[in-house]
Coordinates of C-alpha atoms in Angstrom, one line a residue:
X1 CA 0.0 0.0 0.0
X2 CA 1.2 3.4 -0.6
X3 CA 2.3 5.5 2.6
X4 CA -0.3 7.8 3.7
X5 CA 1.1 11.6 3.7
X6 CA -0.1 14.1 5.9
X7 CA -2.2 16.9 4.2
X8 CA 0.0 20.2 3.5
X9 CA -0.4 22.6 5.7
X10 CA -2.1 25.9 4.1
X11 CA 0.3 28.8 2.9
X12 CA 0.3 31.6 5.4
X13 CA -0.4 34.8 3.8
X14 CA 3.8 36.3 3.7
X15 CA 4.3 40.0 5.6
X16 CA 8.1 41.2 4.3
X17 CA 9.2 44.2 6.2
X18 CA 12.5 46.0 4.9
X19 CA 14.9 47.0 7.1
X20 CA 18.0 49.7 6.6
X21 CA 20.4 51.4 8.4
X22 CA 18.9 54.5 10.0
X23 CA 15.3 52.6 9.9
X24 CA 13.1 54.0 12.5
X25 CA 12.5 51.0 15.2
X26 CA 9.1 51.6 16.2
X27 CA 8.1 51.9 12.9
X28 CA 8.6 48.5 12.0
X29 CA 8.0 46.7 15.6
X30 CA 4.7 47.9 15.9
X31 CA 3.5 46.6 12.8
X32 CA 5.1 43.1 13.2
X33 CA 4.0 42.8 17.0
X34 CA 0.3 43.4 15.2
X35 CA 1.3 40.6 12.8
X36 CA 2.8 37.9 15.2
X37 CA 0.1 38.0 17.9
X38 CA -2.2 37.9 14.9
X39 CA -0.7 34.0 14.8
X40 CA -1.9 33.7 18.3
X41 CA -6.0 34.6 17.2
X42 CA -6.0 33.3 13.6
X43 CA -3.9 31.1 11.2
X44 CA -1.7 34.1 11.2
X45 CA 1.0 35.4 8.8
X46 CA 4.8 34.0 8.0
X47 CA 6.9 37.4 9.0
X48 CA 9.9 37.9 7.3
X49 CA 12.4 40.5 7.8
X50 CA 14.8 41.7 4.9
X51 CA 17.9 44.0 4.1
X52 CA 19.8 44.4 1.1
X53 CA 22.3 42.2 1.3
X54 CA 21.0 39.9 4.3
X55 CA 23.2 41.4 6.6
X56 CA 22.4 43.2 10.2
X57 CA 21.4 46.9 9.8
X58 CA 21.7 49.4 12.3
X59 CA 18.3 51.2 13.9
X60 CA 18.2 55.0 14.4
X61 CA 18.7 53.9 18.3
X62 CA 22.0 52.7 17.9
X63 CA 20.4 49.3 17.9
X64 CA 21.6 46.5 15.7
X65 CA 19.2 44.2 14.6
X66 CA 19.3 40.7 12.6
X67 CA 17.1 40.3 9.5
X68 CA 16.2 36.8 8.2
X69 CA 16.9 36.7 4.4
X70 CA 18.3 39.3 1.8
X71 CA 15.9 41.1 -0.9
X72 CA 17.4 38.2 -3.6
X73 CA 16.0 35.5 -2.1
X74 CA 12.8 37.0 -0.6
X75 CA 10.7 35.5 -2.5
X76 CA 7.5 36.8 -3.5
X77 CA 5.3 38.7 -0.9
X78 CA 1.8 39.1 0.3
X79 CA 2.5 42.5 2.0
X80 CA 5.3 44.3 1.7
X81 CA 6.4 47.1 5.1
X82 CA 8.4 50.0 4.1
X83 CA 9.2 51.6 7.3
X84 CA 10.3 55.1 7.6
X85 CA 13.2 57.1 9.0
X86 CA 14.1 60.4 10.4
X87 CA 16.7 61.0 7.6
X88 CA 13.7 60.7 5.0
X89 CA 15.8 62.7 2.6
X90 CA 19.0 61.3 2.4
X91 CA 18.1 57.3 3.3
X92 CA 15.8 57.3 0.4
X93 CA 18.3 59.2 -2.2
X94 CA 20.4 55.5 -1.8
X95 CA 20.3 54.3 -5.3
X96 CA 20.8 50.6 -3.7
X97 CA 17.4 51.1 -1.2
X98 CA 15.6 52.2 -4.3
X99 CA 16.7 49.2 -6.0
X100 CA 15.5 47.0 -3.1
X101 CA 12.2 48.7 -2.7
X102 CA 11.3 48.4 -6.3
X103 CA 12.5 44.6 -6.3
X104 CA 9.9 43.5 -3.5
X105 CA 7.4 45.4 -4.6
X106 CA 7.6 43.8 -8.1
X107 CA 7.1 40.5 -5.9
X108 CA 4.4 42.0 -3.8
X109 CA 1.0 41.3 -4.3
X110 CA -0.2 45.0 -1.9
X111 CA 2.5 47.5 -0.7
X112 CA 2.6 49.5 2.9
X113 CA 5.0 52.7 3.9
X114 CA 4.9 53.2 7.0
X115 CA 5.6 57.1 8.6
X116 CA 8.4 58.6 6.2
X117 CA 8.4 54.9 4.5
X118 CA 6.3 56.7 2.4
X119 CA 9.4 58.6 0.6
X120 CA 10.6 55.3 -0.3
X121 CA 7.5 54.2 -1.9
X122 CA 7.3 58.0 -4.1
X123 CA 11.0 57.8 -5.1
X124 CA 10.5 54.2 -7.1
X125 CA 7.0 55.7 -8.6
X126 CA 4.9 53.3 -6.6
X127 CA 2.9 56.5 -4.9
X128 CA 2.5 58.7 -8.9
X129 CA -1.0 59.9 -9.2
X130 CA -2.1 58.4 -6.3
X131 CA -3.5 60.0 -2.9
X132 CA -1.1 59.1 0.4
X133 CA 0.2 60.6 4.2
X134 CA 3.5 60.7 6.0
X135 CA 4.5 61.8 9.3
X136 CA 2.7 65.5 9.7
X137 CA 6.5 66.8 9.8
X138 CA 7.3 65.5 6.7
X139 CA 3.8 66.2 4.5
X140 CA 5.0 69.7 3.3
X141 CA 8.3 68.1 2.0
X142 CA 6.5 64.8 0.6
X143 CA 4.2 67.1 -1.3
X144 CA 6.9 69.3 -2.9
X145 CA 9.0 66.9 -3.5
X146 CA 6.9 64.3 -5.3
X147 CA 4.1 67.4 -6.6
X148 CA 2.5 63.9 -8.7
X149 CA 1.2 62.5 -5.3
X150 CA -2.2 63.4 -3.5
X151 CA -0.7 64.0 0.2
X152 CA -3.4 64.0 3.0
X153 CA -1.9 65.9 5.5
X154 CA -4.1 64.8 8.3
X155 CA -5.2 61.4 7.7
X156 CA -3.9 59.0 10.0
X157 CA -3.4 56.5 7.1
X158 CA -4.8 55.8 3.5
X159 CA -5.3 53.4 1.1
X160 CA -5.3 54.0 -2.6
X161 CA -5.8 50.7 -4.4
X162 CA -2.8 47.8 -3.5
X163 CA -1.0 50.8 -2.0
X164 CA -1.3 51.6 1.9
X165 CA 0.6 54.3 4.0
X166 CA 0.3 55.7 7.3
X167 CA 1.2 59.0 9.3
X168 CA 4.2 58.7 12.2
X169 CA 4.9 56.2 14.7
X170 CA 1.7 54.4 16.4
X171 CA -0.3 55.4 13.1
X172 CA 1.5 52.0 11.5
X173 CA 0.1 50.0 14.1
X174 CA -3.9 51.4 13.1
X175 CA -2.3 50.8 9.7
X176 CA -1.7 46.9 10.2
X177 CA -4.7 46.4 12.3
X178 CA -6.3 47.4 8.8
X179 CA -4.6 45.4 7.3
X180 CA -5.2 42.0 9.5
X181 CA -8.9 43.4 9.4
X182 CA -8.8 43.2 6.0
X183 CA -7.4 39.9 6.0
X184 CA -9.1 38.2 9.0
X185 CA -12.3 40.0 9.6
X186 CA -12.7 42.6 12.2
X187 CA -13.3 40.0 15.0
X188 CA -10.0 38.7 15.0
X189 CA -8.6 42.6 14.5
X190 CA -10.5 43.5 17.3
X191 CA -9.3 40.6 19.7
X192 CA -5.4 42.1 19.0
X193 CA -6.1 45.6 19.3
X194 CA -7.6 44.5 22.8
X195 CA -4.4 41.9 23.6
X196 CA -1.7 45.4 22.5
X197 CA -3.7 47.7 24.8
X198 CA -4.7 50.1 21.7
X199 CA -7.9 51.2 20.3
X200 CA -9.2 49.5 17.0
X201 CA -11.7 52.6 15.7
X202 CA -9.2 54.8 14.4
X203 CA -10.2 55.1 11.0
X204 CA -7.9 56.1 8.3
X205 CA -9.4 59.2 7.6
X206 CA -9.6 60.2 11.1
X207 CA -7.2 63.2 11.7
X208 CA -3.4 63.2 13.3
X209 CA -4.4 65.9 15.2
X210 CA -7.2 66.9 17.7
X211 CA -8.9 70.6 17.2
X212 CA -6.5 71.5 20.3
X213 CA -3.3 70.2 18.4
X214 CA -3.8 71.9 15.3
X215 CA -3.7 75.4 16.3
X216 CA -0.7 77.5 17.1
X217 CA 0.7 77.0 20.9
X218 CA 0.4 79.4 23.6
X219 CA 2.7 82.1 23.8
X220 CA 2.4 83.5 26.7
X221 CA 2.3 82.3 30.9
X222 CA -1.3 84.0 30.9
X223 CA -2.9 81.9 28.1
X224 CA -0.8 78.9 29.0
X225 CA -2.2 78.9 32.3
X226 CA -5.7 79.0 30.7
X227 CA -5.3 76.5 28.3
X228 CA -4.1 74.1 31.2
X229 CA -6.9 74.7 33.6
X230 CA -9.0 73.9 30.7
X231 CA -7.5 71.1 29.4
X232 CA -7.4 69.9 33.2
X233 CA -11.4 69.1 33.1
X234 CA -13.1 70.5 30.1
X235 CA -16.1 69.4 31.1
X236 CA -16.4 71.8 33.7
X237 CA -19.6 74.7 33.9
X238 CA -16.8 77.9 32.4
X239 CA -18.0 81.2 31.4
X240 CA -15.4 83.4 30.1
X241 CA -16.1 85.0 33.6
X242 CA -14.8 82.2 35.6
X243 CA -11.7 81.8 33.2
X244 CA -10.9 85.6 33.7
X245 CA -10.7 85.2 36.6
X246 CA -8.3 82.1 37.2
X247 CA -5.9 84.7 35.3
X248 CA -7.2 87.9 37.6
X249 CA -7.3 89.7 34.4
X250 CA -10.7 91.4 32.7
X251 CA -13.1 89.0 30.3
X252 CA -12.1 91.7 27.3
X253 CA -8.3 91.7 28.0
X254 CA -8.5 87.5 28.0
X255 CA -11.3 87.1 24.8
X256 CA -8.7 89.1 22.7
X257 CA -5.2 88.1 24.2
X258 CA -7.0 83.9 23.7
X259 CA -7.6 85.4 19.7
X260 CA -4.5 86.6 19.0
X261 CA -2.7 83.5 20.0
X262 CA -4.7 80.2 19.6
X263 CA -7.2 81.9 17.0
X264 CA -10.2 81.2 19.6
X265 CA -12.5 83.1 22.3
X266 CA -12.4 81.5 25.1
X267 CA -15.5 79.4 25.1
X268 CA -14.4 78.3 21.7
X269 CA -11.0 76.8 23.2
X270 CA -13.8 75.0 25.7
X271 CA -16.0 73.5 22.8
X272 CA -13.0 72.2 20.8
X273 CA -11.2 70.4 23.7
X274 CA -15.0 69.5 25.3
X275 CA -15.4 68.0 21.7
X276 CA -12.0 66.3 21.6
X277 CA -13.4 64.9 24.8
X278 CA -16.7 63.6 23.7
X279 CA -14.9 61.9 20.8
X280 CA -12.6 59.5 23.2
X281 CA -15.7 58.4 24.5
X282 CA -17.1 57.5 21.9
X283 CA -14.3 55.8 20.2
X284 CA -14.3 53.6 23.7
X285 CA -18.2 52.6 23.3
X286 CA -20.3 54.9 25.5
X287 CA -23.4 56.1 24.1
X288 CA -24.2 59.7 22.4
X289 CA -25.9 60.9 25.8
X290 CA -23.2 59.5 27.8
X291 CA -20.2 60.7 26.0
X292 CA -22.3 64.3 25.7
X293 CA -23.0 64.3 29.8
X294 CA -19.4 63.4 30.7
X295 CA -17.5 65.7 27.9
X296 CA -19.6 68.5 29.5
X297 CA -22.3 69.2 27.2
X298 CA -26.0 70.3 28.4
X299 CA -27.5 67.9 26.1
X300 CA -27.2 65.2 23.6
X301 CA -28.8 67.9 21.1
X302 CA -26.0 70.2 21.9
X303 CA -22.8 67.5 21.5
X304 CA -24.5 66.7 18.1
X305 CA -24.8 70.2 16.6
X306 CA -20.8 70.8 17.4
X307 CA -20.0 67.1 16.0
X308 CA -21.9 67.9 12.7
X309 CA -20.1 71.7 12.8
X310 CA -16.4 70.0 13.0
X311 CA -17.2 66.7 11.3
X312 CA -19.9 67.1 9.3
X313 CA -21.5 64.1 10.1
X314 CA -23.3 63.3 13.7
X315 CA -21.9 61.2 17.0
X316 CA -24.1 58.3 15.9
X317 CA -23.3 58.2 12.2
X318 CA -19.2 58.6 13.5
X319 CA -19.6 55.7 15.7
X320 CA -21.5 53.8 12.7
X321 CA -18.3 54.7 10.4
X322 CA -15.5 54.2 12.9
X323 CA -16.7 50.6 14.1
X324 CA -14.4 49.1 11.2
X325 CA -10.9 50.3 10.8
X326 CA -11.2 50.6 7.2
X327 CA -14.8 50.9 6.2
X328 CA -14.9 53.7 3.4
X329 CA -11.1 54.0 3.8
X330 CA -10.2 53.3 0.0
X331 CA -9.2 57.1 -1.9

């Protein structure tokens, strides 16, 4: 009788993450810790980690760190990582990088820059005429630089066709929770987010920034200490009264002292970070009225008309939208 053989075990789906001297570390750990405790809640992924020639590469830390094969005998990939650096502008000048870069992604069946990563991914053409982010220090010189790609300055990441990329840092680990999502549903997704301690909603076209963030600092001890004491419960009953007098200066002097340097009254500075507020609730579950009660607001009815003012769409619909990391994500 012939001998029995085992069945095959399935192909795992192959994640290739490029590594280079300079790389930036968390950039490429995040994403693979995603990946490998993905293996723990699914049939999982075969990670494989790359340099040029096979050889160690150096980390921005200081850190050396092994890589399994070189970009010759990858093989072909499902996903390929491009992570990113600080030195954006010289790393990805390297001739031999470029090289690499094109090579795998002529073997890769989708293609994902993370943070400056990005840079790597416009230099071989792989980003022309297509929409994309970076880091929000580096969008200004990704945009000049390559004027034949569609930067989003603000979106956390994006996807445009086979072609993913993400803003800095944590932004590549919402990036590969897409990614798994996309590959092994958002219940599995879901169970990693909860086992890395990070939240799952953060949709791609959710911004880098909170209203708070994007406006010019404080420059000054006197709205400094009013942006603190806000930012210390915005939830809090304030009138521009009250705030005045925290500073012991008049409500005129402090309305246009607040305008000239954050570009708000003071009640608006409340609003925006009450909003800010309402929106971490949300992302963590609560309901509508909860979120609007503990961010501060009178009533539901007023949390929504400020929602639909910044976002355009209402609490409920931006929980609806958010409950899948990459639900209407595609450019």
């Amino acid at each position: 009788m012939p001998a029995i053989r085992p069945p095959r075990a399935p192909r795992l789906p192959r994640i290739g993450i490029l590594l280079f001297d300079d790389v930036k570390m968390l950039d490429f750990a995040g994403p693979a810790e995603v990946f490998f405790e993905a293996n723990q809640r699914s049939t999982g992924y075969e990670i494989v980690t790359i340099s040029r020639s096979g050889e160690p590469v150096m980390t921005s830390m200081g850190i050396q760190v092994g890589v399994q094969t070189s970009v010759a005998e990858a093989g072909r990939l499902d996903t390929l990582i491009v992570p990113g650096t600080e030195k954006a502008a010289t790393v990805f000048a390297d001739p031999l990088l470029l090289e690499s870069i094109a090579e795998l992604a002529s073997r890769s069946t989708r293609i994902a820059g993370i943070c400056t990563g990005a840079f790597g991914l416009a230099a071989t053409g792989l980003l022309a005429g297509k929409s994309a982010t970076t880091h929000w220090k580096f969008t200004s010189l990704l945009a000049e630089t390559y004027p034949e790609v569609d930067v989003q300055p603000e979106a956390i990441f994006v996807n445009d066709g086979d072609v993913f990329t993400s803003a800095g840092v944590a932004a590549g680990i919402d990036l590969a929770l897409c990614l798994l999502e996309l590959d092994y549903g958002p219940e599995v997704a879901r169970s990693v987010a909860q086992l890395l301690l990070v939240y799952m909603k953060r949709s791609g076209n959710q911004s880098q920034f909170s209203a708070a963030l994007q406006g010019p600092p404080p420059r000054t001890p006197l709205i400094t200490v009013i942006t603190d004491h806000i930012s210390e419960d915005p939830s809090r009953p304030y009138t521009v009264g009250s705030l005045a007098s925290v500073a012991n200066v008049s409500t005129r002097h402090l309305t246009r002292v607040m305008r000239d340097e954050v570009g708000m009254s003071p009640m608006e500075y409340v609003t925006s970070m009450r909003l800010d507020l309402a929106v971490s609730f949300l992302d963590s579950g609560a309901s509508v009225a909860d979120a609007a009660a503990r961010s501060g607001y009178a009533t539901p009815v007023a949390l929504r008309r400020s929602f639909v003012a910044r976002f355009t769409i209402t609490p409920s619909e931006y929980q609806r939208r958010f409950q899948s990391t990459h639900r209407g994500l595609t450019a």
